[in-house]
PDB file of C-alpha atoms and ligand atoms in Angstrom:
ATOM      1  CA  UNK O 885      -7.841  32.785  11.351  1.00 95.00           C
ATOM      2  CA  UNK O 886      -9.148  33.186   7.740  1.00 97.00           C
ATOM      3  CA  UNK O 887     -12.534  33.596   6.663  1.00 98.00           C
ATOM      4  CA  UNK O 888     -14.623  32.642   3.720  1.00 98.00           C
ATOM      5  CA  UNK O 889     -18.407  34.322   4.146  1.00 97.00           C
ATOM      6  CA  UNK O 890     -20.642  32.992   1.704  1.00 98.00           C
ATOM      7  CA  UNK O 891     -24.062  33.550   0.867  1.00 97.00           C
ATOM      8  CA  UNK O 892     -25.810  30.212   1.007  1.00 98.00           C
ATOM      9  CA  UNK O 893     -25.039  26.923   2.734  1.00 98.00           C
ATOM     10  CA  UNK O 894     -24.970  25.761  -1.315  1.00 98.00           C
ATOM     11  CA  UNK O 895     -21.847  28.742  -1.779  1.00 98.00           C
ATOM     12  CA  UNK O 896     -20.553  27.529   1.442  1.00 98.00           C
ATOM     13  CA  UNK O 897     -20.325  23.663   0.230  1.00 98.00           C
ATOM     14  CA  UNK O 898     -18.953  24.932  -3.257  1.00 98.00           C
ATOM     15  CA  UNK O 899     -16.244  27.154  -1.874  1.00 98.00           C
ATOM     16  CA  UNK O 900     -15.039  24.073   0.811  1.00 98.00           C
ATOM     17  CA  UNK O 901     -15.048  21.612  -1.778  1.00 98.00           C
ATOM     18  CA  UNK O 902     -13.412  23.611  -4.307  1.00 98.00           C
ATOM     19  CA  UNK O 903     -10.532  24.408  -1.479  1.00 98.00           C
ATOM     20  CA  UNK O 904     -10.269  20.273  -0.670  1.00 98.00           C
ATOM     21  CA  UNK O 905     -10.044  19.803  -4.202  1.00 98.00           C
ATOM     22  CA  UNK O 906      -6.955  22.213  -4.747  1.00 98.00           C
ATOM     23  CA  UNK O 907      -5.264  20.802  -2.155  1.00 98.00           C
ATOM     24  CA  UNK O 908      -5.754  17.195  -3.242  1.00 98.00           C
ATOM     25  CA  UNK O 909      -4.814  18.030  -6.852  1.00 98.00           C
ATOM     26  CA  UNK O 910      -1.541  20.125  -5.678  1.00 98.00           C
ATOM     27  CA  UNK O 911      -0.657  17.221  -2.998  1.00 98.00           C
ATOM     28  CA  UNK O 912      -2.200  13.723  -4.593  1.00 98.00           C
ATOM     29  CA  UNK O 913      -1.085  11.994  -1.409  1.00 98.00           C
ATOM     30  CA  UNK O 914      -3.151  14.116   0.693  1.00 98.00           C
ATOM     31  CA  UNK O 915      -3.888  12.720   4.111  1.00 98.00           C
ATOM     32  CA  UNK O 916      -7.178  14.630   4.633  1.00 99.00           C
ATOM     33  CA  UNK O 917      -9.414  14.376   8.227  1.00 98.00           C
ATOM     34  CA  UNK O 918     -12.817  14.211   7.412  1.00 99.00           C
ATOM     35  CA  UNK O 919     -16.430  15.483   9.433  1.00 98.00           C
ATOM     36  CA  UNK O 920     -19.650  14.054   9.646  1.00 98.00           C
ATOM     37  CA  UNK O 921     -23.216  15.645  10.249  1.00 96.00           C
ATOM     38  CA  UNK O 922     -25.893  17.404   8.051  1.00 96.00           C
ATOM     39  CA  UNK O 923     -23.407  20.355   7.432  1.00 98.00           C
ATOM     40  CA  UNK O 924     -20.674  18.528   5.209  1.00 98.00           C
ATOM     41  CA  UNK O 925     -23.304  16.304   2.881  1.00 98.00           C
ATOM     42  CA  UNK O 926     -23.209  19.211   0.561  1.00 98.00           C
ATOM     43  CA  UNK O 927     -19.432  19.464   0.071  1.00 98.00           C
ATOM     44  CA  UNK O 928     -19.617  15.544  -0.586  1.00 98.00           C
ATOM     45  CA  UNK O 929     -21.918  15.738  -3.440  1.00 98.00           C
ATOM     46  CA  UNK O 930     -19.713  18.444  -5.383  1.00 98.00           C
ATOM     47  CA  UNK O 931     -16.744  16.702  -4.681  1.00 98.00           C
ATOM     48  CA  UNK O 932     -18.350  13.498  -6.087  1.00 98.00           C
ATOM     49  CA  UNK O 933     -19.427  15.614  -8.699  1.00 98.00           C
ATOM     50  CA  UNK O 934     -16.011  16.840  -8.978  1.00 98.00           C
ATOM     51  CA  UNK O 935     -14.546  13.326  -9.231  1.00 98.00           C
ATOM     52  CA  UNK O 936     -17.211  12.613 -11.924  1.00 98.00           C
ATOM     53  CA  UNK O 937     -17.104  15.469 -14.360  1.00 98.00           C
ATOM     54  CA  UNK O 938     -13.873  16.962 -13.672  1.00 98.00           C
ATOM     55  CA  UNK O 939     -11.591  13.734 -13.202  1.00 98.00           C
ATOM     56  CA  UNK O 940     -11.014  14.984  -9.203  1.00 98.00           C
ATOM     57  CA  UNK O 941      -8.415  11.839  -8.196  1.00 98.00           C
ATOM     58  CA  UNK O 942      -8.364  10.421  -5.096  1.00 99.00           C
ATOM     59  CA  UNK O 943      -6.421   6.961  -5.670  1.00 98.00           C
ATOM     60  CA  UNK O 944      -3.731   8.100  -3.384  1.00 98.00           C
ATOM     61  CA  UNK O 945      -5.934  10.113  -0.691  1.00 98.00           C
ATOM     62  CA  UNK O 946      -5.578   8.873   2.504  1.00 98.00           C
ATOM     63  CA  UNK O 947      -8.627   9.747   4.962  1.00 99.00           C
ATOM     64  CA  UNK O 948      -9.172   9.895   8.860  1.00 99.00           C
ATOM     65  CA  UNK O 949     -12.371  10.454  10.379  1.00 98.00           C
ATOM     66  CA  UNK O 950     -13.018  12.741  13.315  1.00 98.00           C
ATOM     67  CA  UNK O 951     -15.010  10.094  15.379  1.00 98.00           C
ATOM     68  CA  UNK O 952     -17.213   7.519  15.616  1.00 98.00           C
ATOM     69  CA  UNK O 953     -20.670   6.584  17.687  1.00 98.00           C
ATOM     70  CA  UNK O 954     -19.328   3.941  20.771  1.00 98.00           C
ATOM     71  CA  UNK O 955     -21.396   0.898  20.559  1.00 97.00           C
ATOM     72  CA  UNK O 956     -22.871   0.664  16.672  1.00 96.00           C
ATOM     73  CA  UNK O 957     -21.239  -1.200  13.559  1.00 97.00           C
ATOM     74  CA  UNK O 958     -20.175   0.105  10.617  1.00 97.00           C
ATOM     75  CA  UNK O 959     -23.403  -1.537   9.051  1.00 97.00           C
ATOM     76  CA  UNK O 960     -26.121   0.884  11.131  1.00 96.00           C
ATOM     77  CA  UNK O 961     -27.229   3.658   9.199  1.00 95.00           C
ATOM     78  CA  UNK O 962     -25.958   5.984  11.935  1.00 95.00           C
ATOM     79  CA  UNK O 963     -23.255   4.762  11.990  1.00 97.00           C
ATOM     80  CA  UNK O 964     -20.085   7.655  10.798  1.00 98.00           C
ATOM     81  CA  UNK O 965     -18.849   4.661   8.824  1.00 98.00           C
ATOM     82  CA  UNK O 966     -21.824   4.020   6.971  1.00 98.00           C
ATOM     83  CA  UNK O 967     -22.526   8.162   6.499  1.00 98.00           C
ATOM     84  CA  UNK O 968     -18.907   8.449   4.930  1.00 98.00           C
ATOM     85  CA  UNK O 969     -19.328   5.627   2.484  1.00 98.00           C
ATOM     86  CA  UNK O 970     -22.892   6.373   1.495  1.00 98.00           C
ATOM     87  CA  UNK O 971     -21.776  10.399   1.059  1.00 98.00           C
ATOM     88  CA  UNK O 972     -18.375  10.049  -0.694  1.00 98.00           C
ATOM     89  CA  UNK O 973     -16.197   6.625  -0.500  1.00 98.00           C
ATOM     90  CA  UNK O 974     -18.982   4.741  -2.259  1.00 98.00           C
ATOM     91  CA  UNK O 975     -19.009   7.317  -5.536  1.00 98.00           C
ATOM     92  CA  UNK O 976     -14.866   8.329  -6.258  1.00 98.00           C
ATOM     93  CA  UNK O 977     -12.319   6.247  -7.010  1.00 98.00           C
ATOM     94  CA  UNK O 978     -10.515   5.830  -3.341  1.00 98.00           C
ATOM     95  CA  UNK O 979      -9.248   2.748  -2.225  1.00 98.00           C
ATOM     96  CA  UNK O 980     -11.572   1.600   0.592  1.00 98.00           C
ATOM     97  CA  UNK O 981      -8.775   1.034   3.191  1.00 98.00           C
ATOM     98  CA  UNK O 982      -6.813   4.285   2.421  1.00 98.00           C
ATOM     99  CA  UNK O 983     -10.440   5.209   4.274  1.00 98.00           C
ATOM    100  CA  UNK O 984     -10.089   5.164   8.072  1.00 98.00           C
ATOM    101  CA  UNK O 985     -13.198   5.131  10.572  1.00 98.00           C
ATOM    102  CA  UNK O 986     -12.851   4.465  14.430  1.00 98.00           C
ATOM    103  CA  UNK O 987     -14.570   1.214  15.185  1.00 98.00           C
ATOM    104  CA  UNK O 988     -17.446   1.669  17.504  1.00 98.00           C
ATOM    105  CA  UNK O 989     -17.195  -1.977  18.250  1.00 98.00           C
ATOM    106  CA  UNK O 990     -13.722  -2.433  18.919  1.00 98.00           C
ATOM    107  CA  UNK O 991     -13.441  -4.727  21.967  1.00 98.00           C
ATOM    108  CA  UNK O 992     -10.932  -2.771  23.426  1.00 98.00           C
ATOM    109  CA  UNK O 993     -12.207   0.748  22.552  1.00 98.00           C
ATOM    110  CA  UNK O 994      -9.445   2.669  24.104  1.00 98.00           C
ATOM    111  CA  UNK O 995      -6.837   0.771  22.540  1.00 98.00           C
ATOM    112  CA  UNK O 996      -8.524   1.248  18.779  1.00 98.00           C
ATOM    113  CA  UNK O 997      -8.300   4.661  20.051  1.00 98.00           C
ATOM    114  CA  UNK O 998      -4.647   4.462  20.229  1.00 98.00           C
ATOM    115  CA  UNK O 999      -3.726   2.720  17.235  1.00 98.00           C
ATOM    116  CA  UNK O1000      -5.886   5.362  15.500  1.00 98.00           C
ATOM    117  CA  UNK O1001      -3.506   7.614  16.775  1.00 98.00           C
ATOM    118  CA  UNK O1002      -0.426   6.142  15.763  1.00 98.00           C
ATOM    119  CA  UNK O1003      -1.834   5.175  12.274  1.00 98.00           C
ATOM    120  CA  UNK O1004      -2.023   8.965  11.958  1.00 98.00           C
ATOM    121  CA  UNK O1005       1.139   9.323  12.761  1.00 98.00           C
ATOM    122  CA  UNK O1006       2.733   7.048  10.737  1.00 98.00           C
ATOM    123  CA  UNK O1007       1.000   8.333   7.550  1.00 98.00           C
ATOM    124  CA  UNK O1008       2.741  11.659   8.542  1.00 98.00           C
ATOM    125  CA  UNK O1009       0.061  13.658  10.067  1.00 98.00           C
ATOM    126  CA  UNK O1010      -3.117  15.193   8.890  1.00 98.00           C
ATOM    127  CA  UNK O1011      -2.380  17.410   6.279  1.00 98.00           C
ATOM    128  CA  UNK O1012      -6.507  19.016   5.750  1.00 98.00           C
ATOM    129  CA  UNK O1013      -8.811  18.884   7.927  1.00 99.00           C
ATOM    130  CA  UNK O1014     -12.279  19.571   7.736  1.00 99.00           C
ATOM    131  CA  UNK O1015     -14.128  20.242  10.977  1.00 98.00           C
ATOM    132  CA  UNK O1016     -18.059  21.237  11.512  1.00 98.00           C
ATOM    133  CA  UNK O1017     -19.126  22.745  15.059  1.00 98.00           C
ATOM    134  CA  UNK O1018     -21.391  21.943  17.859  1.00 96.00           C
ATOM    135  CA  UNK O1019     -24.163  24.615  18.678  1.00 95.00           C
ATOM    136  CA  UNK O1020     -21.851  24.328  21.864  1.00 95.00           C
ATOM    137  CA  UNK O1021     -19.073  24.652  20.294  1.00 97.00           C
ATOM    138  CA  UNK O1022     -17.945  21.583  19.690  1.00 97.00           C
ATOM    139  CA  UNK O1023     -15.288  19.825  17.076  1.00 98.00           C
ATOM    140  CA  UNK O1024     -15.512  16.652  16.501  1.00 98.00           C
ATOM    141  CA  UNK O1025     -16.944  14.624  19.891  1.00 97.00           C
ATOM    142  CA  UNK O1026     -14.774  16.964  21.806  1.00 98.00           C
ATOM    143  CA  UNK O1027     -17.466  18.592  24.318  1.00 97.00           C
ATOM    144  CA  UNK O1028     -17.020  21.976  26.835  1.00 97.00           C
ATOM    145  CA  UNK O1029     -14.541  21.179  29.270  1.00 97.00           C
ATOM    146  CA  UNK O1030     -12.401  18.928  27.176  1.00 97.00           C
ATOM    147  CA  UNK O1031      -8.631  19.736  27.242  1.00 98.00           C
ATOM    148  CA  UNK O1032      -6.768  21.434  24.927  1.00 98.00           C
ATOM    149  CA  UNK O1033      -4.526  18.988  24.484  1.00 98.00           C
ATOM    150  CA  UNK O1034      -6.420  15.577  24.841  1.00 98.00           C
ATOM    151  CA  UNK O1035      -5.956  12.850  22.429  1.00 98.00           C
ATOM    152  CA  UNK O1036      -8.142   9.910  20.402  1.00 98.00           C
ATOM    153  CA  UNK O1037      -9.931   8.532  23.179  1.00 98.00           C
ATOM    154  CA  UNK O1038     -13.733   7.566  24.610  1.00 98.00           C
ATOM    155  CA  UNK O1039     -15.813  10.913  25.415  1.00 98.00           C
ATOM    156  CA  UNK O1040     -19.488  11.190  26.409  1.00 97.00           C
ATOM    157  CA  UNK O1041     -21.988  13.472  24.792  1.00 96.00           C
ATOM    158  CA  UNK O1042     -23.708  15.997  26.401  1.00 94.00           C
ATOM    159  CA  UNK O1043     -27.464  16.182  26.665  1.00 94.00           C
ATOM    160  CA  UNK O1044     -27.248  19.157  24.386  1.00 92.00           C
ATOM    161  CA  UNK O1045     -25.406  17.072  21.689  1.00 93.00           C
ATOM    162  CA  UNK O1046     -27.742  14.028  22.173  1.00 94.00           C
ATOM    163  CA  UNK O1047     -30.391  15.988  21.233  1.00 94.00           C
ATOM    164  CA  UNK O1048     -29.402  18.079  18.561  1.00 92.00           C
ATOM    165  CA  UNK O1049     -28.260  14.898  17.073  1.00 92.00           C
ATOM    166  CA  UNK O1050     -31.622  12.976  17.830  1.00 94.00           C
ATOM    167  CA  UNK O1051     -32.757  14.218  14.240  1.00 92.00           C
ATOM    168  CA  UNK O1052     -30.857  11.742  12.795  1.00 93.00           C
ATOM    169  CA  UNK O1053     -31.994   9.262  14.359  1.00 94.00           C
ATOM    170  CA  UNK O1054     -35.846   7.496  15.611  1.00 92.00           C
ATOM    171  CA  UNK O1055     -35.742   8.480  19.206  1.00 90.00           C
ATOM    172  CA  UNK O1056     -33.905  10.322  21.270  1.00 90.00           C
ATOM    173  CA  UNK O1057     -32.830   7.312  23.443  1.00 93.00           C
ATOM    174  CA  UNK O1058     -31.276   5.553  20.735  1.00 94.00           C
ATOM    175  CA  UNK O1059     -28.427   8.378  20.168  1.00 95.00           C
ATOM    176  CA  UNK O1060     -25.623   6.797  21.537  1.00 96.00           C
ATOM    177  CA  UNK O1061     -24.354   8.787  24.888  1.00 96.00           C
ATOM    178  CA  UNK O1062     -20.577   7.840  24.468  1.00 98.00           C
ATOM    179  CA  UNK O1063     -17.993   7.955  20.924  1.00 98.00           C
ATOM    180  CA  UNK O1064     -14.845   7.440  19.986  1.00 98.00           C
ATOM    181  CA  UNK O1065     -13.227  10.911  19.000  1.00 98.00           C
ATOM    182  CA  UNK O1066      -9.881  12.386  17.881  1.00 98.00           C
ATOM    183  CA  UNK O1067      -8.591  15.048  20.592  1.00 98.00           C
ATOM    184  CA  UNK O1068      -8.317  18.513  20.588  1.00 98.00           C
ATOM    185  CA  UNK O1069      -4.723  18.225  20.637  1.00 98.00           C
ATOM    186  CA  UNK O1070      -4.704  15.489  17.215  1.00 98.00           C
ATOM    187  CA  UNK O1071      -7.125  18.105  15.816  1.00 98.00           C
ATOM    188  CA  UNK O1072      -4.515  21.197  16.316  1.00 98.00           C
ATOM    189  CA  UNK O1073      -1.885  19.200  14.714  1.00 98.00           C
ATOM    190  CA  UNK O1074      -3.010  19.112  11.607  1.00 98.00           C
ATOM    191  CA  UNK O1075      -1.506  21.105   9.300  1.00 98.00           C
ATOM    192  CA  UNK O1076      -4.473  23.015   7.684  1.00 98.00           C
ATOM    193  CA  UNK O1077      -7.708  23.199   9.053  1.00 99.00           C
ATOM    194  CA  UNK O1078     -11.217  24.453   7.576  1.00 98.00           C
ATOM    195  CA  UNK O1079     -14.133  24.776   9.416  1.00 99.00           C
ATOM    196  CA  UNK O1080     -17.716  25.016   7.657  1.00 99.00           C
ATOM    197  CA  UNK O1081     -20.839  26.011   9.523  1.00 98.00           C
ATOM    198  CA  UNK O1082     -23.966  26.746   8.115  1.00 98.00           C
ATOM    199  CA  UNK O1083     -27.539  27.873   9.715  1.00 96.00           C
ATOM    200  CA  UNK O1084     -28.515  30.061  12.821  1.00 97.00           C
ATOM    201  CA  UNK O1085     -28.162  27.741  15.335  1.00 97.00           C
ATOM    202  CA  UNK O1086     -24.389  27.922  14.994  1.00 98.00           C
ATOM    203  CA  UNK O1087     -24.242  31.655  14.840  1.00 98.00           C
ATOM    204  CA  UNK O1088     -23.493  32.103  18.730  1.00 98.00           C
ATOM    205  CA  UNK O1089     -21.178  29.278  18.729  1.00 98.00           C
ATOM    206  CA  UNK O1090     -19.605  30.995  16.193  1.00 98.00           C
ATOM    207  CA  UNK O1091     -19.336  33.822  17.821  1.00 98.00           C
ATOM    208  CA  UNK O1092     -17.837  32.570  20.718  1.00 98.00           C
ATOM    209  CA  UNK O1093     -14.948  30.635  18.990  1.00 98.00           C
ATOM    210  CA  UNK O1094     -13.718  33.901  16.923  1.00 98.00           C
ATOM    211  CA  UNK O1095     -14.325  36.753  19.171  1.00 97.00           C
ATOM    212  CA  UNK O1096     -14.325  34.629  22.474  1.00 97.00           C
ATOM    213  CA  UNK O1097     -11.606  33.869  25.068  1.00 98.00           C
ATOM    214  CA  UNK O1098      -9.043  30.782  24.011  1.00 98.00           C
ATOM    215  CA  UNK O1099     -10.796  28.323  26.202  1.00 98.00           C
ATOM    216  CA  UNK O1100     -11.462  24.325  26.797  1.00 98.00           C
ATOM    217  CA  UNK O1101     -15.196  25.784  27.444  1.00 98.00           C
ATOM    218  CA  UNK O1102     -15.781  26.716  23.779  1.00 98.00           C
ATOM    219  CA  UNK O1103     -13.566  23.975  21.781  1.00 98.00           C
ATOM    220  CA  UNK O1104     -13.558  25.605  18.838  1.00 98.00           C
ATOM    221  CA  UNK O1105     -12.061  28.270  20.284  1.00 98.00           C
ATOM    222  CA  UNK O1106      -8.618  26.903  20.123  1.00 98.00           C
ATOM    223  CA  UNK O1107      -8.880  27.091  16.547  1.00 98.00           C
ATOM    224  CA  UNK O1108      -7.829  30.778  17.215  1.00 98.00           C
ATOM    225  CA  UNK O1109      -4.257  29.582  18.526  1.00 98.00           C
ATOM    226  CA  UNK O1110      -3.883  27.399  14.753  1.00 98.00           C
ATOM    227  CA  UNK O1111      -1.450  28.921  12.237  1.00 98.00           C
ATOM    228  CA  UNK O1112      -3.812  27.840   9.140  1.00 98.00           C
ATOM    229  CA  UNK O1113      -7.417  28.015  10.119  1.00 98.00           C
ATOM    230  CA  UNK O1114     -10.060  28.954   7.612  1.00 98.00           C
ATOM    231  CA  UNK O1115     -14.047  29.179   8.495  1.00 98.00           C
ATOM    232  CA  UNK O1116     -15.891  29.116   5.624  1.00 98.00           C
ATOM    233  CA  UNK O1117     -19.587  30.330   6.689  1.00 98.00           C
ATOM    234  CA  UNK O1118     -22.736  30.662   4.935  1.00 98.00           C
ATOM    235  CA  UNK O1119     -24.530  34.242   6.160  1.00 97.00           C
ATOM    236  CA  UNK O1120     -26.675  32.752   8.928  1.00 98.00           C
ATOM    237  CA  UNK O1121     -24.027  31.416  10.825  1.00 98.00           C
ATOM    238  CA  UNK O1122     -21.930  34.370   9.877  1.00 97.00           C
ATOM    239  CA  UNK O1123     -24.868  36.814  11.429  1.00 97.00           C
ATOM    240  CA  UNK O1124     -23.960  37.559  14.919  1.00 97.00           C
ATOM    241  CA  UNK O1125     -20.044  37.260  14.320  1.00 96.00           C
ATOM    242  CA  UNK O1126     -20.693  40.193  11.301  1.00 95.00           C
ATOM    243  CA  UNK O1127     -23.197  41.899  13.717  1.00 95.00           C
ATOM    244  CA  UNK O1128     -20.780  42.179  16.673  1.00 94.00           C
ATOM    245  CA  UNK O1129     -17.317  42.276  15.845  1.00 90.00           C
ATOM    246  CA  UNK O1130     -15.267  44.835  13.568  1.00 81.00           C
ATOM    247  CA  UNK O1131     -13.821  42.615  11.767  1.00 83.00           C
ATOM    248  CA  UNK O1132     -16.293  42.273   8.090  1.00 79.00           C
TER     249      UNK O1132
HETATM  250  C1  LIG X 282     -21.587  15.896  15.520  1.00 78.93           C
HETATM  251  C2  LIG X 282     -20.185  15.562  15.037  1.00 78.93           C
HETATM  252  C3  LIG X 282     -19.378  16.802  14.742  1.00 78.93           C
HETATM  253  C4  LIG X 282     -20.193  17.780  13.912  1.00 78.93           C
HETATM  254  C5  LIG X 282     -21.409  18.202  14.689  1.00 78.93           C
HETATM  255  C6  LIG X 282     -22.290  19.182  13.941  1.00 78.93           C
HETATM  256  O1  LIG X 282     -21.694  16.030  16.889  1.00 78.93           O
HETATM  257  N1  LIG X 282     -19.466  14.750  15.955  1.00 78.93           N
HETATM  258  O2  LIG X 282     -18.165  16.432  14.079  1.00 78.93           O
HETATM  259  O3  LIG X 282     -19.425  18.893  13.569  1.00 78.93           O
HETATM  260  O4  LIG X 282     -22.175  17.036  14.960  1.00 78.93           O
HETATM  261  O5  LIG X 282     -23.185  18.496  13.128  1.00 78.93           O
HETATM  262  P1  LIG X 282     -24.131  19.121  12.048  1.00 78.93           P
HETATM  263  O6  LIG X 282     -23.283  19.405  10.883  1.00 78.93           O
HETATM  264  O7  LIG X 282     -25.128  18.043  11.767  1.00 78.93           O
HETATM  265  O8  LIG X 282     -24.740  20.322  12.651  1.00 78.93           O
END
């Protein structure tokens, strides 16, 4: 595992987008797996920024989103869908369906699930991907217990999720209790992997994942067994991880 430890959740954005914007400029067919939540909005803007004022190309990106909310369209503003296109699709120049989102109304939800899968495959793999992290220790809709090797398929939410994700949305009961989300096991295939976490509240999940056992308890703990790993942390979520281990 590599890390980046920066000292603002602004550094933190700058430093991930910079790194996704190397990669796409060294590799123009880049098959990057993108994150959702309040932690990546940041690293969208500069690489829209990027796209705008420094000619950043992404006309033959290919994207694959971690997961999807079971149950809403595209068209609700909660929708992952709706957050991708509104924080990055919408303002650079990729073509909209090199842009892949799970469809939280597929009739057939675990079939959509794998398709997903095999569209994945067939565009040779993920070669990036950016992950953020549960205050559990989540990645992507993967939740404690989920197995290391699980694939694309319909998970449910735990209460903690539900609520830490109620933010986003008017009340608690509308956050959706089941998604659509990429495995563990798609996850660790990807060739490169960067993980951003920003704030307090993921300090102790942090923790855990680095300095932790490997263990389906702490998802983001597998990360340790992944050949080309990078977390890329502003101070706060860097505190207890600096604070307790020898390692910075
Ligand atoms: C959601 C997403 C995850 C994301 C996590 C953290 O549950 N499924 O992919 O990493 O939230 O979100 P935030 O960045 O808002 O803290």
């Amino acid at each position: 595992m590599n890390f980046i430890i920066t000292e603002s959740s602004e550094e933190m954005s700058r430093k991930a987008a910079e790194l996704f914007a190397q990669r796409i400029r060294s590799n123009p067919n880049i098959v990057l797996g993108l994150a959702t939540g309040g932690t990546p909005e940041k690293m969208y803007a500069e690489l829209v920024r990027l796209h705008r004022e420094e000619g950043l190309d992404f006309s033959r990106v290919t994207t694959y989103n971690l997961d999807e909310y079971l149950g809403i369209p595209a068209t609700h503003d909660q929708s992952y869908r709706y957050f991708m296109n509104k924080n990055l699709f919408d303002h650079v120049n990729i073509p909209r369906e090199n842009t892949h989102v799970l469809n939280g109304m597929a009739a057939d939800p675990v079939k959509e699930c794998r398709d997903y899968e095999d569209a994945i495959k067939k565009a040779g793999g993920i070669g990036l991907q950016l992950l953020g992290i549960g205050s559990n220790g989540h990645i992507a809709f993967n939740e404690p217990g989920s197995k290391a090797d699980s694939r694309t398929g319909v998970v449910t939410l735990t209460g903690n999720t539900v609520k830490d994700n109620a933010r986003f949305f008017e009340k608690a009961e509308d956050v959706p209790k089941q998604a659509l989300s990429m495995g563990n096991g798609t996850i660790m295939e990807a060739k490169e992997i960067i993980l951003i976490a920003d704030k307090e509240s993921k300090a102790e999940a942090i923790l855990k994942s680095v300095e932790g056992p490997v263990t389906e308890d702490v998802p983001a703990s597998l990360l340790q067994k992944h050949t080309n790993c990078t977390f890329i942390l502003d101070s706060a979520a860097a505190a207890k991880l600096k604070k307790e281990s020898g390692r910075f």
